[in-house]
Tab-separated table of C-alpha atoms in Angstrom:
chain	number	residue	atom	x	y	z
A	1288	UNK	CA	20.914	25.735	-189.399
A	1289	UNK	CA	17.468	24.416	-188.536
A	1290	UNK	CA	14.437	26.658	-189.770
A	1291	UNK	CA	12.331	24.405	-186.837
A	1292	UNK	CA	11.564	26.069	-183.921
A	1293	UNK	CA	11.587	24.879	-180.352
A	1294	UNK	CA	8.713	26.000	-178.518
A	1295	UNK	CA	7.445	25.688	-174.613
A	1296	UNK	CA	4.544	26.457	-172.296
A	1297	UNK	CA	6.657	30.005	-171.978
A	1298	UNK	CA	7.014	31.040	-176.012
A	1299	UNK	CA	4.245	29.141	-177.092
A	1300	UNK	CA	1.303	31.893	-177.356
A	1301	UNK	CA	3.819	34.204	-178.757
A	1302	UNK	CA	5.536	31.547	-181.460
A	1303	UNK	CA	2.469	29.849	-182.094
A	1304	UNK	CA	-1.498	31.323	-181.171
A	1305	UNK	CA	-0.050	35.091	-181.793
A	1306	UNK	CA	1.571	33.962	-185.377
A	1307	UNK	CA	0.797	35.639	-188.181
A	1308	UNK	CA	1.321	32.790	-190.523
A	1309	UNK	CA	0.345	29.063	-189.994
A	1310	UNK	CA	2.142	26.693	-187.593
A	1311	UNK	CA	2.580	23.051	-187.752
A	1312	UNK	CA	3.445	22.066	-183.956
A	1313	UNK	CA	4.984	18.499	-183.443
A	1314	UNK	CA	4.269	16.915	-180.598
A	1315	UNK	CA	7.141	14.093	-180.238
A	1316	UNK	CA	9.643	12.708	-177.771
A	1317	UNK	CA	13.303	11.681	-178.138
A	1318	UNK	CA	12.622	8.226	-177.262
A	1319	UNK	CA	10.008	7.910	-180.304
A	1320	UNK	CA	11.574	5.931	-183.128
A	1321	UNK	CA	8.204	7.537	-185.790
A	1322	UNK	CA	9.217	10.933	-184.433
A	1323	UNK	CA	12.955	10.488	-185.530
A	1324	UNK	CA	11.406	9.505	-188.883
A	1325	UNK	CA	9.122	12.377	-189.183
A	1326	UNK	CA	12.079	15.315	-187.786
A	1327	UNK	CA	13.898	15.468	-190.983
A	1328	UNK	CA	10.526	15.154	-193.081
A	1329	UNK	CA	9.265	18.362	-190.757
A	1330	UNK	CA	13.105	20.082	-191.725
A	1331	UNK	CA	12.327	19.337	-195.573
A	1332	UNK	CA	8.995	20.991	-195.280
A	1333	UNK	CA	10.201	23.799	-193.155
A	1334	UNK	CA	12.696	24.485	-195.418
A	1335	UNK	CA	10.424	24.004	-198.602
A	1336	UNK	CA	8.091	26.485	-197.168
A	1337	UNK	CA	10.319	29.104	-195.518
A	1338	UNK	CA	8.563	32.362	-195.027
A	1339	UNK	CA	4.967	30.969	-195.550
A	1340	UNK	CA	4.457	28.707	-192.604
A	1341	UNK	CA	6.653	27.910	-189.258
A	1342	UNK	CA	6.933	24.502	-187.914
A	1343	UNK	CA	7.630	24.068	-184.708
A	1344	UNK	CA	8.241	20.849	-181.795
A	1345	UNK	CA	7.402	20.456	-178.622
A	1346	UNK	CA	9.204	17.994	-176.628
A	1347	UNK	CA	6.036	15.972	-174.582
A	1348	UNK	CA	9.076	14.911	-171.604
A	1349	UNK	CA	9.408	18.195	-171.408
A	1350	UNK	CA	6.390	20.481	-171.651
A	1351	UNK	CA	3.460	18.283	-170.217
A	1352	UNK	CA	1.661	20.891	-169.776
A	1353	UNK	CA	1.068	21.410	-173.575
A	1354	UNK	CA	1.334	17.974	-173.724
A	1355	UNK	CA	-1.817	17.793	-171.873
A	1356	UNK	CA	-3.189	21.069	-172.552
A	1357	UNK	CA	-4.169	19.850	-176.498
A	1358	UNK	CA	-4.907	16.171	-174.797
A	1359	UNK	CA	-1.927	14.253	-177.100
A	1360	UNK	CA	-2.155	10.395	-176.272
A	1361	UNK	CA	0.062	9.228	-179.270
A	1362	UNK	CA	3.177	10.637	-180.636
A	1363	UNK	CA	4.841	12.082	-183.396
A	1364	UNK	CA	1.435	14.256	-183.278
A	1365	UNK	CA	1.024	17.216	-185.322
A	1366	UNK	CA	-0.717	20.036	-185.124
A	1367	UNK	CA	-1.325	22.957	-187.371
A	1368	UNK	CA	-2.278	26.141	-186.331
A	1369	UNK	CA	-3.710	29.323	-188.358
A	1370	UNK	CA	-4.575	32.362	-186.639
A	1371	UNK	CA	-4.729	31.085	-183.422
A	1372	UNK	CA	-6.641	28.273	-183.665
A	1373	UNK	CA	-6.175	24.398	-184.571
A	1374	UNK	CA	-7.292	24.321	-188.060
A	1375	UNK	CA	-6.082	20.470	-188.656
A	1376	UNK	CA	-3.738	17.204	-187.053
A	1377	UNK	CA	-2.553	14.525	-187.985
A	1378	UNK	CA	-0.904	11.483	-185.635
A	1379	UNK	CA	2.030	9.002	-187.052
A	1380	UNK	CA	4.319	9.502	-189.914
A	1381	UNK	CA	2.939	11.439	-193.460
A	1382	UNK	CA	5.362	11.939	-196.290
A	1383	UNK	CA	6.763	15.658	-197.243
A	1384	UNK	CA	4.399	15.822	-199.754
A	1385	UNK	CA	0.505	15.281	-197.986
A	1386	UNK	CA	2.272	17.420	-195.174
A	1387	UNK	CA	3.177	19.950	-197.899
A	1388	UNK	CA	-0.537	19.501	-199.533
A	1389	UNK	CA	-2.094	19.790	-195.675
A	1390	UNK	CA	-0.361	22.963	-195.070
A	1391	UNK	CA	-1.147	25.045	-198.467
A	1392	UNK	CA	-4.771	24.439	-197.476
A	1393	UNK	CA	-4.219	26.908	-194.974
A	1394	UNK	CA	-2.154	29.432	-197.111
């Protein structure tokens, strides 16, 4: 079972700005060859950080209006989230391990 959520316009104030741990939100579409490379990377560090952080994708087809609410022009874009607020991002692929680093900053 997948420890990624799915989130939309509807759930995301309650999965991600009302959190009480950090979120890393990616941005990504199913035609996006980088975000197929970066979905099992995102599994690795969801599972490698159960319980501390959530990560979470929003599809961009979708949910536009996130899409365009946080103005993302390239995709797989991530976002990470503490206590409400975007603390960091990063666009493209990253390996498990400067995700991993990029994350604990916030723990």
């Amino acid at each position: 079972m997948s420890n990624v959520k799915k989130v939309t316009t509807d759930t995301f104030r309650k999965d991600v700005i009302e959190s009480d741990k950090p979120v890393i939100v990616d941005f990504w579409a199913e035609w996006c060859g980088p975000c197929k490379k970066l979905s099992p990377i995102l599994e690795e560090v969801a599972e490698e950080l159960d319980g501390q952080v959530t990560v979470a994708k929003v599809n961009v087809d979708e949910e536009r209006n996130l899409g365009a609410m946080f103005q993302i022009m390239s995709i797989p874009n991530v976002l990470i989230f503490n206590h409400g607020e975007k603390v960091d991002e990063f666009v493209g692929l990253r390996s498990k391990d400067d995700i991993v680093a990029q994350v604990k900053k916030q723990l």
